[in-house]
């Protein structure tokens, strides 16, 4: 018995020793990976970049430049600027500071990862044309994907499949059929404004609120047809979600943080669930209508479902060639966010700029009245609005919806005369490019729609220096939709109203995913009285 106990204790001691050894080995492996992530790898990447002429701050353990970038951003947002001031130091203070100190061939540290600026249009064109090699940056924090994934998020074969299925929804003939829905939404807002100004002939209005509702209504009608009232709820939720997502993306993500039941995480997940349930309900309702023999309503959802069914049928009913219901939901969420947010901000900045530049406002109104009089705008006439189109192009140059585009590198790659290692993030600073004197001339920071009188290609000389909708294979699929909606809205505004900046307007552009006025857009609206 004693011998048995002795053997048992010996075996247990051996087991404990082995477990201890394995535990130590495990800790060493994990510790080594952490050390590599937060110190060894960043230092190696830094050496590679510096040897090739890139300049930036020395790497600081774990946080890199994040704390300084956040501080610069908070300070910039704390005070407004003058109407004639350069907007860059307020909107992208970190970019401005880095490029001013280190030149165009520079980098900053987003935690342990270096972000390299791309400022050369030829290099930018190469990167954006090679979308399989230079893929979109994926945030480390999983909650950031809960706003929307869909086409802008996918890569490779999945992206190609979704693009093919979605393309029919944005053909010109389909967009033409959506004009009545756009008109109804615009007309509702115009009627509201007329009521506000009816008493005294003019009124101060924060047009941002109304234009957000306008574009929300447009995307609700054109996306969901008869279900657009339900779609309005999505707008409110997605707006709140974008603010939360922006906040979550501004901190360094440590694996597992998204699982913590924090107030922010919980709210982001609640909104995502509610939006998904609402969209799923709309889709199931539409599928039942289709099963019952009802015809396609001609809205984006109907076209998308029809295109999806046809793609599956063409491949002998193999559903792997189509989209799942969950994927359709994500595309609808993306339609809603991208289609609403970007166009509303473009219209807001257009009205702010035209308030400052009455000569261009008058030229645009004259063109609209010559084309339509007081009649309902039509597709042919909208396509002939050259001055309005030039104005919108210039607005998108000065105030592009997205201030920067990011791309990631997953394996060592040659780019021009530079070799970039895996792990580097590439940033295309759209706002800096659009305001670059070397690319746009001495008046680069001034509002001058006339620069587009002969089109985008002529003024940019074919270079990738104008990127409000991106470039290359992944250029925004909805750009024609957005421009048609913006032209319709601006034409109807000019038909009925003139406008100037209110004394209470505060110029404070800032970014919450998209570039928008921090304190609204307070204008004085007046009923337009044509001279007889």
XYZ file of N, CA, C and O in Angstrom, residues 413-490:
312
model
N 5.123 44.349 -50.790
C 4.698 44.721 -52.135
C 5.513 45.903 -52.640
O 5.918 46.780 -51.870
N 5.762 45.909 -53.938
C 6.496 46.990 -54.587
C 5.500 48.026 -55.076
O 4.533 47.701 -55.771
N 5.722 49.285 -54.705
C 4.842 50.362 -55.105
C 5.713 51.508 -55.597
O 6.345 52.210 -54.807
N 5.777 51.670 -56.928
C 6.704 52.647 -57.497
C 8.124 52.225 -57.201
O 8.520 51.085 -57.450
N 8.913 53.127 -56.622
C 10.287 52.784 -56.263
C 10.406 52.424 -54.780
O 11.506 52.409 -54.224
N 9.274 52.127 -54.165
C 9.246 51.817 -52.735
C 8.765 50.398 -52.506
O 7.856 49.919 -53.189
N 9.388 49.720 -51.545
C 8.927 48.403 -51.136
C 8.302 48.531 -49.753
O 8.960 48.947 -48.801
N 7.042 48.193 -49.673
C 6.322 48.331 -48.411
C 6.065 46.960 -47.800
O 5.611 46.033 -48.492
N 6.330 46.799 -46.503
C 6.163 45.492 -45.850
C 4.720 45.235 -45.426
O 3.914 46.168 -45.297
N 4.396 43.973 -45.201
C 3.083 43.607 -44.673
C 2.899 44.253 -43.306
O 3.840 44.406 -42.535
N 1.660 44.657 -43.021
C 1.383 45.277 -41.733
C 1.262 46.782 -41.779
O 0.805 47.407 -40.826
N 1.659 47.378 -42.913
C 1.560 48.830 -43.071
C 0.158 49.190 -43.550
O -0.443 48.487 -44.360
N -0.375 50.298 -43.031
C -1.642 50.844 -43.512
C -1.329 51.999 -44.454
O -0.451 52.819 -44.183
N -2.039 52.054 -45.579
C -1.891 53.166 -46.509
C -3.060 54.120 -46.337
O -4.214 53.679 -46.260
N -2.782 55.397 -46.261
C -3.851 56.389 -46.177
C -3.773 57.341 -47.351
O -2.730 57.951 -47.595
N -4.901 57.452 -48.062
C -5.022 58.420 -49.139
C -5.802 59.599 -48.566
O -7.023 59.506 -48.380
N -5.135 60.699 -48.241
C -5.801 61.829 -47.576
C -6.584 62.673 -48.574
O -6.091 63.689 -49.082
N -7.799 62.249 -48.873
C -8.614 62.878 -49.916
C -8.727 64.384 -49.709
O -8.555 65.169 -50.654
N -9.001 64.807 -48.491
C -9.186 66.237 -48.224
C -7.911 67.025 -48.512
O -7.955 68.115 -49.103
N -6.751 66.483 -48.120
C -5.482 67.160 -48.420
C -5.260 67.253 -49.926
O -4.824 68.289 -50.442
N -5.543 66.184 -50.633
C -5.365 66.174 -52.089
C -6.257 67.213 -52.764
O -5.833 67.929 -53.666
N -7.512 67.286 -52.317
C -8.470 68.203 -52.933
C -8.129 69.670 -52.682
O -8.629 70.544 -53.385
N -7.304 69.928 -51.667
C -6.918 71.306 -51.336
C -5.449 71.589 -51.672
O -4.921 72.631 -51.281
N -4.806 70.674 -52.389
C -3.381 70.791 -52.673
C -3.125 71.819 -53.773
O -3.589 71.667 -54.910
N -2.379 72.854 -53.441
C -2.074 73.930 -54.393
C -1.294 73.399 -55.592
O -1.482 73.866 -56.724
N -0.440 72.414 -55.364
C 0.359 71.862 -56.461
C -0.520 71.157 -57.495
O -0.172 71.083 -58.675
N -1.650 70.633 -57.044
C -2.548 69.907 -57.946
C -3.642 70.790 -58.534
O -4.100 70.562 -59.654
N -4.103 71.789 -57.760
C -5.273 72.569 -58.155
C -4.980 74.048 -58.403
O -5.879 74.803 -58.755
N -3.740 74.476 -58.196
C -3.406 75.877 -58.448
C -3.512 76.736 -57.195
O -3.938 76.276 -56.129
N -3.147 77.993 -57.345
C -3.105 78.911 -56.202
C -4.464 79.128 -55.556
O -4.555 79.495 -54.387
N -5.547 78.924 -56.312
C -6.891 79.124 -55.753
C -7.511 77.809 -55.280
O -8.739 77.668 -55.212
N -6.670 76.841 -54.930
C -7.143 75.506 -54.554
C -8.122 75.529 -53.387
O -9.029 74.693 -53.314
N -7.952 76.461 -52.467
C -8.801 76.499 -51.280
C -10.022 77.392 -51.462
O -10.813 77.575 -50.520
N -10.176 77.951 -52.652
C -11.290 78.859 -52.925
C -12.396 78.154 -53.706
O -12.150 77.220 -54.467
N -13.630 78.628 -53.512
C -14.792 78.090 -54.210
C -14.837 78.661 -55.617
O -15.053 79.858 -55.813
N -14.594 77.804 -56.599
C -14.569 78.238 -57.987
C -15.076 77.115 -58.889
O -14.296 76.373 -59.486
N -16.397 76.966 -59.000
C -16.964 75.903 -59.844
C -16.506 75.971 -61.286
O -16.501 74.955 -61.997
N -16.085 77.154 -61.737
C -15.649 77.309 -63.125
C -14.483 76.426 -63.498
O -14.263 76.150 -64.682
N -13.731 75.951 -62.492
C -12.601 75.071 -62.802
C -13.077 73.767 -63.462
O -12.303 73.092 -64.144
N -14.358 73.425 -63.270
C -14.900 72.186 -63.846
C -15.691 72.439 -65.131
O -16.469 71.579 -65.546
N -15.492 73.586 -65.741
C -16.275 73.937 -66.936
C -16.070 72.966 -68.086
O -16.951 72.801 -68.935
N -14.917 72.309 -68.140
C -14.652 71.334 -69.197
C -14.587 69.912 -68.657
O -14.066 69.008 -69.309
N -15.124 69.706 -67.433
C -15.202 68.363 -66.880
C -14.059 68.023 -65.939
O -13.049 68.730 -65.855
N -14.225 66.911 -65.236
C -13.251 66.471 -64.227
C -11.945 66.029 -64.868
O -10.856 66.381 -64.413
N -12.046 65.243 -65.934
C -10.843 64.691 -66.573
C -9.935 65.798 -67.071
O -8.707 65.733 -66.933
N -10.540 66.864 -67.619
C -9.748 67.975 -68.163
C -8.973 68.689 -67.051
O -7.766 68.930 -67.178
N -9.647 69.007 -65.951
C -8.987 69.779 -64.900
C -7.972 68.944 -64.117
O -6.972 69.462 -63.631
N -8.207 67.639 -64.010
C -7.274 66.782 -63.267
C -6.212 66.155 -64.164
O -5.299 65.480 -63.664
N -6.370 66.359 -65.484
C -5.451 65.761 -66.470
C -5.414 64.235 -66.333
O -4.391 63.590 -66.589
N -6.550 63.665 -65.923
C -6.655 62.215 -65.803
C -5.984 61.628 -64.583
O -5.944 60.411 -64.415
N -5.436 62.489 -63.718
C -4.756 61.999 -62.509
C -5.763 61.684 -61.409
O -6.858 62.242 -61.372
N -5.370 60.818 -60.499
C -6.228 60.449 -59.373
C -6.084 61.482 -58.262
O -5.549 61.210 -57.184
N -6.570 62.699 -58.564
C -6.480 63.787 -57.588
C -7.857 64.281 -57.154
O -7.950 65.165 -56.313
N -8.923 63.710 -57.731
C -10.297 64.068 -57.379
C -11.031 62.785 -57.024
O -11.338 61.971 -57.892
N -11.308 62.595 -55.725
C -11.749 61.271 -55.254
C -12.977 61.306 -54.349
O -13.054 60.556 -53.374
N -13.992 62.122 -54.629
C -15.152 62.136 -53.728
C -15.915 60.817 -53.727
O -16.582 60.484 -52.745
N -15.820 60.067 -54.826
C -16.485 58.770 -54.910
C -15.485 57.616 -55.023
O -15.852 56.506 -55.390
N -14.224 57.877 -54.706
C -13.205 56.848 -54.859
C -12.682 56.817 -56.289
O -12.785 57.798 -57.037
N -12.149 55.664 -56.670
C -11.504 55.532 -57.993
C -11.390 54.042 -58.313
O -11.380 53.201 -57.423
N -11.269 53.743 -59.596
C -10.977 52.374 -60.012
C -12.173 51.446 -59.913
O -13.328 51.885 -59.882
N -11.918 50.133 -59.847
C -13.004 49.150 -59.843
C -13.990 49.345 -58.694
O -15.157 48.995 -58.813
N -13.512 49.908 -57.582
C -14.368 50.044 -56.411
C -14.957 51.449 -56.270
O -15.382 51.839 -55.188
N -14.991 52.193 -57.384
C -15.620 53.505 -57.327
C -17.072 53.341 -56.888
O -17.713 52.326 -57.184
N -17.588 54.313 -56.164
C -18.921 54.210 -55.565
C -19.985 53.853 -56.607
O -20.168 54.559 -57.597
N -20.693 52.765 -56.341
C -21.705 52.288 -57.281
C -22.902 53.234 -57.339
O -23.633 53.276 -58.324
N -23.098 54.015 -56.285
C -24.266 54.887 -56.217
C -24.005 56.328 -56.587
O -24.842 57.203 -56.319
N -22.876 56.631 -57.240
C -22.553 58.035 -57.510
C -23.560 58.699 -58.444
O -23.912 59.873 -58.256
N -24.065 57.982 -59.441
C -25.051 58.575 -60.352
C -26.366 58.853 -59.629
O -27.022 59.870 -59.869
N -26.739 57.937 -58.740
C -27.932 58.124 -57.913
C -27.769 59.384 -57.058
O -28.664 60.239 -56.991
N -26.624 59.501 -56.397
C -26.371 60.635 -55.503
C -26.384 61.963 -56.254
O -26.980 62.943 -55.792
N -25.752 62.011 -57.416
C -25.689 63.254 -58.179
C -27.060 63.629 -58.741
O -27.427 64.812 -58.769
N -27.835 62.643 -59.152
C -29.186 62.917 -59.664
C -30.063 63.483 -58.548
O -30.786 64.479 -58.747
N -29.989 62.882 -57.378
C -30.759 63.361 -56.232
C -30.337 64.777 -55.838
O -31.181 65.648 -55.571
N -29.025 65.022 -55.804
C -28.519 66.340 -55.425
C -28.951 67.407 -56.428
O -29.328 68.528 -56.046
N -28.911 67.074 -57.719
C -29.336 68.036 -58.739
C -30.831 68.331 -58.628
O -31.255 69.492 -58.760
N -31.624 67.295 -58.381
C -33.065 67.490 -58.215
C -33.357 68.412 -57.028
O -34.108 69.385 -57.129
N -32.733 68.110 -55.886
C -32.976 68.892 -54.671
C -32.524 70.341 -54.841
O -33.262 71.277 -54.509
N -31.318 70.540 -55.376
C -30.786 71.893 -55.514
C -31.609 72.708 -56.523
O -31.873 73.901 -56.305
